Short mmCIF file of N, CA and C in Angstrom, two decimals:
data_model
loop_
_atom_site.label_atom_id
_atom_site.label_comp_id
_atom_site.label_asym_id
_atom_site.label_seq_id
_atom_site.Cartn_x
_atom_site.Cartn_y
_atom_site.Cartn_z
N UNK O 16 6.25 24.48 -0.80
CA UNK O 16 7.46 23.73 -0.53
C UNK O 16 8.54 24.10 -1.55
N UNK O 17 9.37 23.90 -1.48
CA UNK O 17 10.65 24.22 -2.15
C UNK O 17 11.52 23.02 -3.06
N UNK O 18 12.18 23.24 -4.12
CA UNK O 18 12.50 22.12 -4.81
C UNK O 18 13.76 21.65 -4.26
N UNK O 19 14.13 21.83 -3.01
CA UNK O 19 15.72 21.35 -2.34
C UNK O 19 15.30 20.44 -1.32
N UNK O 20 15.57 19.53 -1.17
CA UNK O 20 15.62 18.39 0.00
C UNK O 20 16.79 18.28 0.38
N UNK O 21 17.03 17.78 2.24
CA UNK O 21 17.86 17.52 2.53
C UNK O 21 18.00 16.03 2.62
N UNK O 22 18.62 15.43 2.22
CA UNK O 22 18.56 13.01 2.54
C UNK O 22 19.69 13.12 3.54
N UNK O 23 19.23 12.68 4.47
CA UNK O 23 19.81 12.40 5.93
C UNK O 23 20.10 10.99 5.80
N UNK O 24 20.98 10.26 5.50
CA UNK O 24 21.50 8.50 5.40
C UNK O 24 22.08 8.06 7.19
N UNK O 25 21.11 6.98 7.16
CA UNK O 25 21.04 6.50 8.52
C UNK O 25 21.65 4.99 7.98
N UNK O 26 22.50 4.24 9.36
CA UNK O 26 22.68 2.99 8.94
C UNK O 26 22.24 2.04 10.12
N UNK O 27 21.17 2.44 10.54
CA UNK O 27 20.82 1.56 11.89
C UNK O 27 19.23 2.11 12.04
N UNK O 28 18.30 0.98 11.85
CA UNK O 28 16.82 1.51 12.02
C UNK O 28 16.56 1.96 13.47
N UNK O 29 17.17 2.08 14.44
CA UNK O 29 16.71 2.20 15.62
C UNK O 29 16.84 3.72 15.97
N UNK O 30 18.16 3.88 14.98
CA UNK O 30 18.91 5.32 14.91
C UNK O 30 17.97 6.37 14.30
N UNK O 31 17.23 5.81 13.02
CA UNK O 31 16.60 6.37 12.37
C UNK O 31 15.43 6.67 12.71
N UNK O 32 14.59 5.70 13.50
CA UNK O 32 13.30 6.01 14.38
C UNK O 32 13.55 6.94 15.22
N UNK O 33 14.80 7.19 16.12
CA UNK O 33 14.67 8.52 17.31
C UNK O 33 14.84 9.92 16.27
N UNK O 34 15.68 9.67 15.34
CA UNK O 34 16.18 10.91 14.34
C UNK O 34 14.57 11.39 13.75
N UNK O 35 13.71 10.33 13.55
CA UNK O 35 12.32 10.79 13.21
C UNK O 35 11.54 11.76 13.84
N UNK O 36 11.62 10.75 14.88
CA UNK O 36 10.95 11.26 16.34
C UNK O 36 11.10 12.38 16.68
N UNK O 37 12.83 12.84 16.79
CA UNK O 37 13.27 14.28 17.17
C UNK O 37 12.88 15.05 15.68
N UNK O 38 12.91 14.51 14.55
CA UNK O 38 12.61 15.66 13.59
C UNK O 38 11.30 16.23 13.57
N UNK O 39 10.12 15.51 13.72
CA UNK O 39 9.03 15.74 14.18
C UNK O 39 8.64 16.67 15.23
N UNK O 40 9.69 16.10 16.25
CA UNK O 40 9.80 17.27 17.61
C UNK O 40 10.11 18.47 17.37
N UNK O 41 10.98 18.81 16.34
CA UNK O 41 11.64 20.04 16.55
C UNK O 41 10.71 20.49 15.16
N UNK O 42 9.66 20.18 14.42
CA UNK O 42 8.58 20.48 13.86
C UNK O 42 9.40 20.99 12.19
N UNK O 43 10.05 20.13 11.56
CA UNK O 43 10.40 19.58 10.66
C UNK O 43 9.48 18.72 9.63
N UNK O 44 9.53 19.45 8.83
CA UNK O 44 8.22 18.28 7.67
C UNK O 44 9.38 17.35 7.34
N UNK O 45 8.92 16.08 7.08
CA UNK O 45 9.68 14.70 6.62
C UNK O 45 8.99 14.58 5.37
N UNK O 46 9.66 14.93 3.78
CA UNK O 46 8.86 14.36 2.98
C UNK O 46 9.07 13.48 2.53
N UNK O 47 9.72 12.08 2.97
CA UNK O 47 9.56 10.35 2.87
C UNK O 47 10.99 10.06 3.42
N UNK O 48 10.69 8.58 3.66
CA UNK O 48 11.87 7.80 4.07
C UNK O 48 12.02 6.43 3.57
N UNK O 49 13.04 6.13 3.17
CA UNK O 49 13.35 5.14 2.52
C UNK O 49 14.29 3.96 3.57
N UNK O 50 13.60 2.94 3.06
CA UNK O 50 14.16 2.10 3.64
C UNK O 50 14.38 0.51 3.41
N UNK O 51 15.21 -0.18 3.48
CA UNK O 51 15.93 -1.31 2.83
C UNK O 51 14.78 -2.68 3.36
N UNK O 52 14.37 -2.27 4.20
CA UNK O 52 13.12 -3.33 4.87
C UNK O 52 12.06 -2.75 5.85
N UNK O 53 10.75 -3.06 6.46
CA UNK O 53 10.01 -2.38 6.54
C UNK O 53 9.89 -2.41 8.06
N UNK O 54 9.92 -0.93 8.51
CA UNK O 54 10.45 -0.65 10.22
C UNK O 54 9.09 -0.65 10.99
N UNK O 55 8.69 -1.29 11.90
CA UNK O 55 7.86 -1.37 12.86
C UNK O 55 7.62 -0.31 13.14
N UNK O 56 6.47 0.45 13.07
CA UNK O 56 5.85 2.19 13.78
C UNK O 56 6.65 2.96 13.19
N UNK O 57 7.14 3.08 12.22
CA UNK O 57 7.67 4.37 11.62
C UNK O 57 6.49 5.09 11.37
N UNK O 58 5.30 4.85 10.66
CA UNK O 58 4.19 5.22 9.84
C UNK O 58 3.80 6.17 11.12
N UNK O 59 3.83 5.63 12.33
CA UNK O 59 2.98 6.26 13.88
C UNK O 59 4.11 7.76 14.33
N UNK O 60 5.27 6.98 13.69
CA UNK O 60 6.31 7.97 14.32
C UNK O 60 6.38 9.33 13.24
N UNK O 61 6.23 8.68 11.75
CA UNK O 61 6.06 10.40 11.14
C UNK O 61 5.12 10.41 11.21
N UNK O 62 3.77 10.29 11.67
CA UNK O 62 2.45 11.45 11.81
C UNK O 62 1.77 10.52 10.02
N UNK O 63 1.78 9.60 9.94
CA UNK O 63 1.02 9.44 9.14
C UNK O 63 -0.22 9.35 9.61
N UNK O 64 -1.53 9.51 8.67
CA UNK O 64 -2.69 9.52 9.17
C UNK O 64 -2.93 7.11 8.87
N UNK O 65 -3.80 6.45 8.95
CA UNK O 65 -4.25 5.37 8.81
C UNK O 65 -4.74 5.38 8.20
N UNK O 66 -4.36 4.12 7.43
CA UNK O 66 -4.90 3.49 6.02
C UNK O 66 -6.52 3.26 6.17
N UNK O 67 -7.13 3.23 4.86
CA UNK O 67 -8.49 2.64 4.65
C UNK O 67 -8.39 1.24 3.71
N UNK O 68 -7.49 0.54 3.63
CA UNK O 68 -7.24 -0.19 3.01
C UNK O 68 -8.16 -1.62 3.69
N UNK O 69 -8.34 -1.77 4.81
CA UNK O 69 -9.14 -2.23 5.16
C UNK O 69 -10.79 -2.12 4.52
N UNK O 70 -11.28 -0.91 4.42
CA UNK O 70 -12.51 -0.83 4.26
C UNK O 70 -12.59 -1.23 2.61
N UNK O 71 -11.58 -0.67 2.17
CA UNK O 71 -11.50 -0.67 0.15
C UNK O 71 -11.56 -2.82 0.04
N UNK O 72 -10.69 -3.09 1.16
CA UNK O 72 -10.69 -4.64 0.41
C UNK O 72 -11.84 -5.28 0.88
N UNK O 73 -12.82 -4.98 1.70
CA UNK O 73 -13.99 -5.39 2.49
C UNK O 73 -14.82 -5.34 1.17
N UNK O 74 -15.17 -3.66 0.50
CA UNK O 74 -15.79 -3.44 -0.22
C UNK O 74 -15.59 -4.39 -1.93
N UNK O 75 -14.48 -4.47 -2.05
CA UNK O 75 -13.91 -5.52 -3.00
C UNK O 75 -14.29 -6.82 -3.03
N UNK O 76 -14.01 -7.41 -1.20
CA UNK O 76 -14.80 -8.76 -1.10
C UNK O 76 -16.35 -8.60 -1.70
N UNK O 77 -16.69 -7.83 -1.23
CA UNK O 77 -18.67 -7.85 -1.10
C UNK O 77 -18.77 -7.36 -2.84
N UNK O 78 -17.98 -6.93 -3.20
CA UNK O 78 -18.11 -6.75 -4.98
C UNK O 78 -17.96 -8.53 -6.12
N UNK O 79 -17.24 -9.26 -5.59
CA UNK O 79 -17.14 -10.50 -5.62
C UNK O 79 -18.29 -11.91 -5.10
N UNK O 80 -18.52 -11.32 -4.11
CA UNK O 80 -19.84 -12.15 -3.29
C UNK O 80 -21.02 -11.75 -4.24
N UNK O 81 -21.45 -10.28 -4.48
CA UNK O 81 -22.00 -10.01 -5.04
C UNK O 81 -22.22 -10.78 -6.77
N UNK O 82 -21.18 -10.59 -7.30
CA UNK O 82 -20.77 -10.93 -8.52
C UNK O 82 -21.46 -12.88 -8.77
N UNK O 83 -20.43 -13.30 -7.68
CA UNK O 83 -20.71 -14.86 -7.56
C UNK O 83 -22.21 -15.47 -7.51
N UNK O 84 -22.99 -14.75 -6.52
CA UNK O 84 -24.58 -14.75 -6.47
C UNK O 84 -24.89 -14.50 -7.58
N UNK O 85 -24.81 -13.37 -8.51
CA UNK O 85 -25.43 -13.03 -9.48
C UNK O 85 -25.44 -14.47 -10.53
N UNK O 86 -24.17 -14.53 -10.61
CA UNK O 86 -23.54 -15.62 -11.93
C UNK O 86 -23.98 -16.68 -11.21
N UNK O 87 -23.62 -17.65 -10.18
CA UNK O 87 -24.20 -18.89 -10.00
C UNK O 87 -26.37 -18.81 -10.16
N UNK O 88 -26.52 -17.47 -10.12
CA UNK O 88 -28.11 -17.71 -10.52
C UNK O 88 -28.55 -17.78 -11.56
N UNK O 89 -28.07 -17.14 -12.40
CA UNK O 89 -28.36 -17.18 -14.05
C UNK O 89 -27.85 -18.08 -14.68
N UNK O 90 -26.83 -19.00 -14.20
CA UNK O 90 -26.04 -19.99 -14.64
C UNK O 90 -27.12 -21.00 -14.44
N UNK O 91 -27.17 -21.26 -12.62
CA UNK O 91 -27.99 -22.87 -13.09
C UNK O 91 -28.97 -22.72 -12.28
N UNK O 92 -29.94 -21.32 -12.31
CA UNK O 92 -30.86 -21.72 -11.94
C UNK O 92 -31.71 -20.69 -13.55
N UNK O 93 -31.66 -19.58 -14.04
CA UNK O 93 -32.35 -18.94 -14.74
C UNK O 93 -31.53 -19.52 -16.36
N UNK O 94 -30.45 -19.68 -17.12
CA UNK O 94 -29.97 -20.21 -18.02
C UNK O 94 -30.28 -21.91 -18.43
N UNK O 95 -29.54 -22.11 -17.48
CA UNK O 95 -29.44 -23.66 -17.72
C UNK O 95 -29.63 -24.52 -16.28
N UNK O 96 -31.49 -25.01 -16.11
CA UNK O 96 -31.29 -25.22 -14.91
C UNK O 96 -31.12 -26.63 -14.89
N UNK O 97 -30.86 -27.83 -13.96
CA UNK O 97 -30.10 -29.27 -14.03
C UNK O 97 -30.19 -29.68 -12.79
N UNK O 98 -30.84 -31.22 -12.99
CA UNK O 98 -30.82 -31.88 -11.84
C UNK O 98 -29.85 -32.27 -11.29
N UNK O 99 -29.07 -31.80 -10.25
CA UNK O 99 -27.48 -32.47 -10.16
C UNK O 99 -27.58 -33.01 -8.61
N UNK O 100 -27.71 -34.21 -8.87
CA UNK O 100 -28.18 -35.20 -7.55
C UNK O 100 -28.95 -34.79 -6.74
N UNK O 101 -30.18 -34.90 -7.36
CA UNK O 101 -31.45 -34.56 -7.06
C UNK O 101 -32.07 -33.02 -6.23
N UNK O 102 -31.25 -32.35 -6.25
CA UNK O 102 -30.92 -31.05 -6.20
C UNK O 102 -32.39 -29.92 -7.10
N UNK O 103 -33.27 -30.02 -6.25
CA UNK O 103 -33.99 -28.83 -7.08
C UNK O 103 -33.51 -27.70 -8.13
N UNK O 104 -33.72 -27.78 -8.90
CA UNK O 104 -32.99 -26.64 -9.69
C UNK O 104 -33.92 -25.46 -10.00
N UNK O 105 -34.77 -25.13 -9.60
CA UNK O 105 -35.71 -23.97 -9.61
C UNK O 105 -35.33 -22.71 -8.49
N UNK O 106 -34.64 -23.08 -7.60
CA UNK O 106 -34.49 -22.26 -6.28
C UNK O 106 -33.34 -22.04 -5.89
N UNK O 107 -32.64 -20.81 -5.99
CA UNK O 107 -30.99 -20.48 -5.59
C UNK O 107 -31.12 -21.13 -3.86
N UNK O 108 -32.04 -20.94 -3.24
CA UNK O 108 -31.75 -21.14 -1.72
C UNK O 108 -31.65 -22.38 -1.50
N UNK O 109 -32.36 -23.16 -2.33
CA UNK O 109 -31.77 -24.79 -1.83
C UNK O 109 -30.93 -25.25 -2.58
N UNK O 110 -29.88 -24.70 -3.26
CA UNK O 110 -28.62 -24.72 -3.65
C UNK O 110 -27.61 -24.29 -3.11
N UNK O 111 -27.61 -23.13 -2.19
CA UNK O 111 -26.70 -22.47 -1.90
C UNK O 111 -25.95 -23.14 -0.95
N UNK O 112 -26.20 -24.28 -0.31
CA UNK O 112 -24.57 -25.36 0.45
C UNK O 112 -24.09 -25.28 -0.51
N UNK O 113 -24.08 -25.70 -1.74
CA UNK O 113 -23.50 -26.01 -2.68
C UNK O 113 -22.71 -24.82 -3.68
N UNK O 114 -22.99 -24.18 -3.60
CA UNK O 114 -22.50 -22.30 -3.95
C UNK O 114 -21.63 -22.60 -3.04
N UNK O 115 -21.66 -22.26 -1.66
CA UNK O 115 -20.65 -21.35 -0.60
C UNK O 115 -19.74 -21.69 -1.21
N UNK O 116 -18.54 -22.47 -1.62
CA UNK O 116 -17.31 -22.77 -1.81
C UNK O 116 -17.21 -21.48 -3.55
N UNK O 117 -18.09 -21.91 -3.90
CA UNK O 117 -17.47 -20.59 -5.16
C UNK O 117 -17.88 -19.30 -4.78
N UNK O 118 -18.99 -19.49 -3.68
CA UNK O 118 -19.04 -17.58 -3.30
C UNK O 118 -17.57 -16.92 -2.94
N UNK O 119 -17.21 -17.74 -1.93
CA UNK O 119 -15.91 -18.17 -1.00
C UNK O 119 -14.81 -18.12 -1.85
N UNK O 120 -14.79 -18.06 -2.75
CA UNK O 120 -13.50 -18.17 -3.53
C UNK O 120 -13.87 -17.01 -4.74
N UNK O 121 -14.50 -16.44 -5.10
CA UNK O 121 -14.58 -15.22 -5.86
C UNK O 121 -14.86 -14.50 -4.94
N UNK O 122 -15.47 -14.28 -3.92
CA UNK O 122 -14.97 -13.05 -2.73
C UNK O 122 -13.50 -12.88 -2.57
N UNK O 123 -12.71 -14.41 -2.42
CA UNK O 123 -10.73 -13.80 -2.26
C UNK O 123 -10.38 -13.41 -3.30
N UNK O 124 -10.94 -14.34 -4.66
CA UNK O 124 -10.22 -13.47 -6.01
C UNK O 124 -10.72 -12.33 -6.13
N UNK O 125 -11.92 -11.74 -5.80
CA UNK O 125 -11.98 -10.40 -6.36
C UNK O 125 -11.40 -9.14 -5.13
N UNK O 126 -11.40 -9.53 -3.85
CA UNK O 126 -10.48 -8.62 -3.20
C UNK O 126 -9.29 -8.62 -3.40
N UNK O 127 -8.06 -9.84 -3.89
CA UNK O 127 -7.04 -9.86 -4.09
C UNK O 127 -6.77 -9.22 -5.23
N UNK O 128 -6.93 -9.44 -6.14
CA UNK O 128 -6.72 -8.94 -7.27
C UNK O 128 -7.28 -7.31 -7.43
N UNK O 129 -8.10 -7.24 -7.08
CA UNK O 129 -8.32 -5.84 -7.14
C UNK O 129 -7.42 -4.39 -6.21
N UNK O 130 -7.13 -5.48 -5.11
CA UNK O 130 -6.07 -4.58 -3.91
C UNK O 130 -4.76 -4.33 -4.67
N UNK O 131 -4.30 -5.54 -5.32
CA UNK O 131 -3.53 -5.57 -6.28
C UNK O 131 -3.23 -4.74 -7.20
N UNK O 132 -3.97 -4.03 -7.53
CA UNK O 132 -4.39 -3.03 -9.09
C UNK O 132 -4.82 -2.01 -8.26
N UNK O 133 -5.37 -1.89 -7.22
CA UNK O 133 -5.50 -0.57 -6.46
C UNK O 133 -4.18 -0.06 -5.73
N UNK O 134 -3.12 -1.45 -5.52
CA UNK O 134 -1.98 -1.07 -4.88
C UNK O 134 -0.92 -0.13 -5.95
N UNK O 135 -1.53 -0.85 -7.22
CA UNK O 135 -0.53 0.06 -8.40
C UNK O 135 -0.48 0.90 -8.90
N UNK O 136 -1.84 1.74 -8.59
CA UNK O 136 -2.36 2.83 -9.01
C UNK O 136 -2.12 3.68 -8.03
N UNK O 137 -2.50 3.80 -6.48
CA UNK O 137 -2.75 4.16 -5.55
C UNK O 137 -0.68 4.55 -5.50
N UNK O 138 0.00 3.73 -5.94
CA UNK O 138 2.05 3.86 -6.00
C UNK O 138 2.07 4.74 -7.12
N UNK O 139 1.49 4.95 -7.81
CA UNK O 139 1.58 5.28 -9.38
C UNK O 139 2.90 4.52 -9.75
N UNK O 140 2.79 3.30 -9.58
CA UNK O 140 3.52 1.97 -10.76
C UNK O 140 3.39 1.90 -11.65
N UNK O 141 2.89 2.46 -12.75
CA UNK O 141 2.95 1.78 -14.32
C UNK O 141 3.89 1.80 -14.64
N UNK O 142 3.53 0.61 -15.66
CA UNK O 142 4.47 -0.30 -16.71
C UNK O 142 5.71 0.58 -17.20
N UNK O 143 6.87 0.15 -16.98
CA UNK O 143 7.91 1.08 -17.78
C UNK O 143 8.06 2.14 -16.80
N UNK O 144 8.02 2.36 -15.65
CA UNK O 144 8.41 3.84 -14.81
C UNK O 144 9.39 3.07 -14.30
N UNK O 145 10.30 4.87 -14.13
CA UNK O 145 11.51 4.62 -13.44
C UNK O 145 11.66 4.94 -12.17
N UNK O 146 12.36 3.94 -11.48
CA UNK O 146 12.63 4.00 -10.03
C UNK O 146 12.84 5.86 -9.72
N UNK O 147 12.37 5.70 -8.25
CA UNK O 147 12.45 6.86 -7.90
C UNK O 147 13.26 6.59 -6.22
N UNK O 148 13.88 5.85 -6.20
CA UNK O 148 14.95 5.78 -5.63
C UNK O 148 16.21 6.60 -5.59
N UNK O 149 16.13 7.41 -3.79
CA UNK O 149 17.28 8.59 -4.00
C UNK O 149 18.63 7.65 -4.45
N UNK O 150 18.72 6.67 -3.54
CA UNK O 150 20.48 6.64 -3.49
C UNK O 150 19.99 4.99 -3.32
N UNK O 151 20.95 4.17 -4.33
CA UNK O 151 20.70 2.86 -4.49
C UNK O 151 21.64 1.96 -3.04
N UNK O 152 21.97 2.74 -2.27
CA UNK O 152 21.89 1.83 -1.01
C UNK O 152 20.92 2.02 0.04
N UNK O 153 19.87 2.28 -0.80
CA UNK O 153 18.70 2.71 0.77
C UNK O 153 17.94 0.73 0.14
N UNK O 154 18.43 -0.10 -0.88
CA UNK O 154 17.76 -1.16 -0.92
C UNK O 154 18.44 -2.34 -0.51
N UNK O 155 19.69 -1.82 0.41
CA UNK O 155 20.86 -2.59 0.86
C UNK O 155 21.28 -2.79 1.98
N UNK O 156 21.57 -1.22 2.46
CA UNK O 156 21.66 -0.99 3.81
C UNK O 156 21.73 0.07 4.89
N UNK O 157 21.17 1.22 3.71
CA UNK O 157 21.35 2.29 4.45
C UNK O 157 19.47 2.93 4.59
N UNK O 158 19.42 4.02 5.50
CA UNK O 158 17.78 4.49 5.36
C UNK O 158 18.31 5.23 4.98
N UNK O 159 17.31 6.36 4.26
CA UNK O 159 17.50 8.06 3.91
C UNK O 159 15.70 8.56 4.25
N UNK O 160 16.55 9.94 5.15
CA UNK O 160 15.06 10.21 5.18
C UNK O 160 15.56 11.81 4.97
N UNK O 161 14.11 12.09 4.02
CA UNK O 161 14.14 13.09 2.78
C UNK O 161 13.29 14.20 4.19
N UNK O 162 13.91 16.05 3.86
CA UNK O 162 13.34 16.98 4.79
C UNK O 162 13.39 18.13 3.59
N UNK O 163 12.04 18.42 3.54
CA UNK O 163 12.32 19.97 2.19
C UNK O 163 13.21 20.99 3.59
N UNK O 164 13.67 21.50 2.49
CA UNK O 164 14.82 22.71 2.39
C UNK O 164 14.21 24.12 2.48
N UNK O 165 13.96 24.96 3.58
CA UNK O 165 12.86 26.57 3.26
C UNK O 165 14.17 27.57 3.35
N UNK O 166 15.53 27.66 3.01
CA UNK O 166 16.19 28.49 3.03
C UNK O 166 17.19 28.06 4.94
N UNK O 167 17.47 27.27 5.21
CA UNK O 167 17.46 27.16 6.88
C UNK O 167 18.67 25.68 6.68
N UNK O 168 19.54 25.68 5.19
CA UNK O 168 20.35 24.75 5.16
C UNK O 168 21.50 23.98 6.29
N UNK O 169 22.19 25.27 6.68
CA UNK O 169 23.13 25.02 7.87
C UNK O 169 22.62 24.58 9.11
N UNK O 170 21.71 25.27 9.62
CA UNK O 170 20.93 24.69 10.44
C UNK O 170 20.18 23.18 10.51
N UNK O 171 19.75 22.95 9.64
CA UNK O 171 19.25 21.18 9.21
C UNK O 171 20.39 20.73 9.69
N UNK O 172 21.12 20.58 8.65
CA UNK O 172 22.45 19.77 8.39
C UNK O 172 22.97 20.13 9.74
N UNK O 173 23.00 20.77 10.37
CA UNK O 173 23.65 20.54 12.02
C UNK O 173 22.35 20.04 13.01
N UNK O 174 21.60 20.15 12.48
CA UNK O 174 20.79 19.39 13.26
C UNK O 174 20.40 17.74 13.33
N UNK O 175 20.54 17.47 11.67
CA UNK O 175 20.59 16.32 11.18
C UNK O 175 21.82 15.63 12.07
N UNK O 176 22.81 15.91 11.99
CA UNK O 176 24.41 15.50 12.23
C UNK O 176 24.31 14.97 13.65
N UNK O 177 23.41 15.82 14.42
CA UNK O 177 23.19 15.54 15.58
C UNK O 177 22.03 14.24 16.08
N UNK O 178 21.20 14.01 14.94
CA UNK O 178 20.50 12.83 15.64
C UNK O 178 21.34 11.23 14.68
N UNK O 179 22.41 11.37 14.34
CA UNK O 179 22.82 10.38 14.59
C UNK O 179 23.22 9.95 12.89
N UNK O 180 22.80 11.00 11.88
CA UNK O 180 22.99 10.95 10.89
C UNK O 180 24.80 10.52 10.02
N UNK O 181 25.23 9.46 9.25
CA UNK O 181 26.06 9.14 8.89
C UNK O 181 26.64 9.92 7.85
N UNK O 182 25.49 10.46 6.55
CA UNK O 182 25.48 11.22 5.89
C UNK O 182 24.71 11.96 5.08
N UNK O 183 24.86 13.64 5.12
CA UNK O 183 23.41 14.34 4.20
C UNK O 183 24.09 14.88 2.75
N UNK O 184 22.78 14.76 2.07
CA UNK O 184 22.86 15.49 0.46
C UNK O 184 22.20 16.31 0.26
N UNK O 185 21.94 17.51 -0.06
CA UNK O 185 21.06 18.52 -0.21
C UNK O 185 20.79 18.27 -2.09
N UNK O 186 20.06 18.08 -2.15
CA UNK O 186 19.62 17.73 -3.67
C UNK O 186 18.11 18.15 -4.37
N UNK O 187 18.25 18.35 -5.49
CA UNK O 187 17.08 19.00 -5.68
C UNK O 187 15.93 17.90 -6.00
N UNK O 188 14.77 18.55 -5.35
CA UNK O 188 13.60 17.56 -5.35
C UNK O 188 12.93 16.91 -6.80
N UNK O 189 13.12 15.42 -7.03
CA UNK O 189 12.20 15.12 -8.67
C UNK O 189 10.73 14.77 -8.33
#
């Protein structure tokens, strides 16, 4: 790829979904699009592949469930075991009505929080980074959607112009 992008500034998401669509068509790489709020099927319309984010927070829950079993057994049945209204205390299984509500609730804290910290890593967010925002009205009201540059400038940019584009920058890629 090349260090020149073209930012195509759209001011209407509807505009910007066909301008996708046709850039795709006419077999154009899109390398991102920015946008002020989050557009229904864009993800379908550039050819993204589907998230596993599903399976990662499943696996997160069952890391938590896991966790909770462990600790409510060593807690009050192998540590410190206690008659708590007449409640056998020798046996996790005739306790466990009494568990579900904390299994149940360290299964959400440990998928939440962890999706959380997988969401920041997975962005590369750390602490102190600087926006990587092309043009500070794509968080206002305009889209920009970014196309590397292979030597074929005039051509883009008249092609761009044509799906409905308001305005392009040819700028070099950070």
């Amino acid at each position: 790829m090349s260090s020149k992008v073209i930012q195509a500034m759209y001011n209407d998401d509807d505009i910007l979904m066909s301008a996708v669509k046709e850039t795709r068509a006419a077999h154009h790489h899109i390398e991102e699009v920015y946008t002020p709020f989050p557009v229904h099927g864009l993800d379908k319309a550039m050819g993204l592949a589907p998230t596993r984010i599903a399976i990662v927070a499943f696996m997160y829950g069952l890391c938590g469930l896991s966790f909770a079993i462990w600790m409510m057994n060593y807690m009050m049945i192998q540590d410190w075991p206690q008659n708590i209204g007449g409640k056998p205390s020798f046996s996790f299984f005739y306790n466990m009505p009494a568990f579900v509500p904390i299994m149940f609730e360290l299964t959400v804290f440990f998928a939440a929080h962890l999706m959380v910290i997988t969401f920041y890593m997975r962005s590369r967010l750390w602490p102190f980074k600087e926006a990587e925002n092309p043009d500070p009205r794509t968080t206002d009201d305009m889209f920009v959607m970014e196309i590397g540059v292979d030597g074929n400038e005039e051509e883009l940019t008249s092609f761009l112009k044509s799906t409905g584009a308001v305005e392009i920058k040819i700028t070099e890629k950070h």
